[in-house]
CSV table of C-alpha atoms in Angstrom, one decimal:
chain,number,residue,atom,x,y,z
A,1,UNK,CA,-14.2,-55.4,-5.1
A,2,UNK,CA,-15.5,-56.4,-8.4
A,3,UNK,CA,-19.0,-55.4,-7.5
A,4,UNK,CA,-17.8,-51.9,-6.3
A,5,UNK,CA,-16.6,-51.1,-10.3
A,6,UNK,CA,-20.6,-51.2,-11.7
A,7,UNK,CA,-21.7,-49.0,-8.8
A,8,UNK,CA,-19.3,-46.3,-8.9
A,9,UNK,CA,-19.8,-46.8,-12.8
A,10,UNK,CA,-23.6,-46.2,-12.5
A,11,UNK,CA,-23.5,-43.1,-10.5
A,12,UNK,CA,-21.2,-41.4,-12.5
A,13,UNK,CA,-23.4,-42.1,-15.4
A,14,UNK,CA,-26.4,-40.6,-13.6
A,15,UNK,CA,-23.8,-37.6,-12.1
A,16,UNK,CA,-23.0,-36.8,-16.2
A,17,UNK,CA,-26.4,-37.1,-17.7
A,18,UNK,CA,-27.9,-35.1,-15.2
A,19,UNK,CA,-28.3,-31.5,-16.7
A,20,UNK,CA,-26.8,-28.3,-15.0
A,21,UNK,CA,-29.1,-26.7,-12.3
A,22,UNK,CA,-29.5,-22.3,-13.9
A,23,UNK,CA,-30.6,-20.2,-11.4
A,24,UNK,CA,-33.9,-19.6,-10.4
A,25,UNK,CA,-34.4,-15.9,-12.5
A,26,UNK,CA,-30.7,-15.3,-14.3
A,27,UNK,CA,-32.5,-11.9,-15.8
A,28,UNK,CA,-33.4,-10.8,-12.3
A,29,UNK,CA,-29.8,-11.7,-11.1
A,30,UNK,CA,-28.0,-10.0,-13.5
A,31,UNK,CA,-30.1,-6.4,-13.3
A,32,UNK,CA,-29.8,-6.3,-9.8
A,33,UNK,CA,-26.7,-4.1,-8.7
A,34,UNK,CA,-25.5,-3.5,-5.1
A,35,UNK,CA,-22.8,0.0,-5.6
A,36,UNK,CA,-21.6,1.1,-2.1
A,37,UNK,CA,-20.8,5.0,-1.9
A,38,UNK,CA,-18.8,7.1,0.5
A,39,UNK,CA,-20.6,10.9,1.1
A,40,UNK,CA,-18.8,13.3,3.0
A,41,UNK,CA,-20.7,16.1,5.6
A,42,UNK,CA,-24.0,16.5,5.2
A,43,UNK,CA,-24.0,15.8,0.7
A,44,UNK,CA,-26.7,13.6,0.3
A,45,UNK,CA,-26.5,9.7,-0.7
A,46,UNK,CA,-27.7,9.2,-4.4
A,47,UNK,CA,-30.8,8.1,-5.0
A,48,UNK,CA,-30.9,4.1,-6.4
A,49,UNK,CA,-32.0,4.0,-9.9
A,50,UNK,CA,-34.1,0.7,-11.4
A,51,UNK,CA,-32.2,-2.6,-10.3
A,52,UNK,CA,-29.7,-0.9,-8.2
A,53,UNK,CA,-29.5,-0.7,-4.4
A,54,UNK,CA,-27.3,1.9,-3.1
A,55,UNK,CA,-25.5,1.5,0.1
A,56,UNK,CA,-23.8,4.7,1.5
A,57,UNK,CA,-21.5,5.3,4.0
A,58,UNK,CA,-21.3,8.7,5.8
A,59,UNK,CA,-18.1,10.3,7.2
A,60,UNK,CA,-17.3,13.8,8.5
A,61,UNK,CA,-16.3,16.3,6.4
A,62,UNK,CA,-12.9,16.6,7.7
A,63,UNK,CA,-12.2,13.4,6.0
A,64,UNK,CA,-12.8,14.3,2.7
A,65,UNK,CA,-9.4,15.0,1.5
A,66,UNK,CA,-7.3,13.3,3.6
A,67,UNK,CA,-6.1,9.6,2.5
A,68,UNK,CA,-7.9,6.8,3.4
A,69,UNK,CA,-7.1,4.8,7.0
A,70,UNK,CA,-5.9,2.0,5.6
A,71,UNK,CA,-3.1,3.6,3.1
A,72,UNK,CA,-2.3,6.2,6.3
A,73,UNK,CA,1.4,5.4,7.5
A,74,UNK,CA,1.7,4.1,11.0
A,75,UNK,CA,5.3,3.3,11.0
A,76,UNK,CA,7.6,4.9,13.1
A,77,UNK,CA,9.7,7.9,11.8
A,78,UNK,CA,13.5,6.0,12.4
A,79,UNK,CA,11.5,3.2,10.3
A,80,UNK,CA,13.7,1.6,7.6
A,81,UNK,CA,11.3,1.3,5.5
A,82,UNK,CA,9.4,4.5,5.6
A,83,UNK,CA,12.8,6.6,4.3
A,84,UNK,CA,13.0,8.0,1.2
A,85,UNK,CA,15.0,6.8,-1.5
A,86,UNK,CA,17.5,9.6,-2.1
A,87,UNK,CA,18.7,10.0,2.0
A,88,UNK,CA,19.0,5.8,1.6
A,89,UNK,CA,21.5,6.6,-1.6
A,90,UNK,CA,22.9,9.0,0.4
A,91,UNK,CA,23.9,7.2,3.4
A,92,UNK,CA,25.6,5.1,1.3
A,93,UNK,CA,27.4,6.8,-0.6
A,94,UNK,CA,30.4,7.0,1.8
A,95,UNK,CA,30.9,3.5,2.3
A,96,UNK,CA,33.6,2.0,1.9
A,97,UNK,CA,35.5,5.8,1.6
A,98,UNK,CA,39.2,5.6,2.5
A,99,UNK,CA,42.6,7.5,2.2
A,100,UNK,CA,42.7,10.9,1.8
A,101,UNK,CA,39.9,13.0,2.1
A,102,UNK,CA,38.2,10.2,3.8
A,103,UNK,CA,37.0,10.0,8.0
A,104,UNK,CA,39.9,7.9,8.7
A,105,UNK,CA,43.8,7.7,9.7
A,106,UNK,CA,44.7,5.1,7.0
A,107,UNK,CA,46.8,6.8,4.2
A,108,UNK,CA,48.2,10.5,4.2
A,109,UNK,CA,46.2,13.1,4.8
A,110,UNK,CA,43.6,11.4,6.3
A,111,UNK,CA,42.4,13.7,9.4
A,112,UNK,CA,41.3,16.5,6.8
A,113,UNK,CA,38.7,14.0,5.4
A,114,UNK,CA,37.1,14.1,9.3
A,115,UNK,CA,37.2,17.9,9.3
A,116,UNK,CA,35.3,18.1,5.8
A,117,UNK,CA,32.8,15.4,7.0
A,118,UNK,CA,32.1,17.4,10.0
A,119,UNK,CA,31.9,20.3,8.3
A,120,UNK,CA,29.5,18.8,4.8
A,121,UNK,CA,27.2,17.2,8.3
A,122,UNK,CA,26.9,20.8,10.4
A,123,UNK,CA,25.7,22.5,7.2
A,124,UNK,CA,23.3,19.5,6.3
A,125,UNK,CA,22.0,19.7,9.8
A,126,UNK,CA,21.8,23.8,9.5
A,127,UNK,CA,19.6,23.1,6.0
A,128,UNK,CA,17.6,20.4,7.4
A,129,UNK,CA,16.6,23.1,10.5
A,130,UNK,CA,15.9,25.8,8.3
A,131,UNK,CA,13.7,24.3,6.3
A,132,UNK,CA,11.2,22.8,9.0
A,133,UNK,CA,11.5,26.6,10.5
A,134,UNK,CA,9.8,27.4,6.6
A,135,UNK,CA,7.2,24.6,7.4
C-alpha cells in the first residue's frame, strides 16, 4: 500500500508536465468548411469556393414549397393533440353547465337548454359543411 502512493504520485507528475498535444495544421482545420445544400429540380449545386466543400442534396421540384418530412403531421385527425386551441376551449366551455338553459332535467326549465343545444350544434354542423363545400 505504501509503495502504491510514490507511483501513482509519479505518473501524475509526468501526466501534468506533459504539454497539450495541437493538431497537426490548426490553420488548415479551421479554413476548411463542409456546408451541405438542398437544390430543388434541375437548379444547379453552387460551386465550392477556396476551403469549402459543398455537399448537395437534390430533390424534385414538387418539394420545394412543401414543409419538410420531418415537421409533416402524421397524427391522426381525432388526435388529441393535433386539435386546435380554440375547438379545445370550446368543448369546454359547457362543462359543468346546469339548471336552466342547461342539457339537463335538474332545476326548472331545464329541457329548453337540450332544444338550444341541439339547435347552437345543427347550425355549427351546417357552418362547418359549408365551409369545406368553399374549400
Amino acid at each position: 500500500m505504501k509503495g502504491a502512493i510514490p507511483v501513482a504520485a509519479a505518473l501524475l507528475a509526468t501526466t501534468l508536465s506533459a504539454p497539450a498535444q495541437e493538431p497537426a495544421d490548426p490553420v488548415a482545420q479551421a479554413q476548411e468548411r463542409v456546408r451541405r445544400v438542398v437544390v430543388y429540380g434541375d437548379d444547379p449545386c453552387p460551386p465550392s469556393t477556396g476551403g469549402e466543400i459543398v455537399v448537395c442534396a437534390r430533390l424534385p421540384e414538387t418539394e420545394r414549397y412543401r414543409i419538410p418530412e420531418d415537421l409533416r403531421g402524421e397524427g391522426e385527425v381525432d388526435d388529441p393533440a393535433s386539435e386546435s386551441w380554440a375547438s379545445r376551449a370550446q368543448s369546454i366551455e359547457y362543462v359543468g353547465d346546469a339548471g336552466i338553459q342547461s342539457c339537463s332535467a335538474v332545476g326548472p326549465s331545464g329541457f329548453t337548454g337540450c332544444w338550444a343545444e341541439m339547435v347552437r350544434q345543427a347550425r355549427e354542423e351546417r357552418r362547418r359543411t359549408a365551409a369545406e363545400r368553399e374549400r
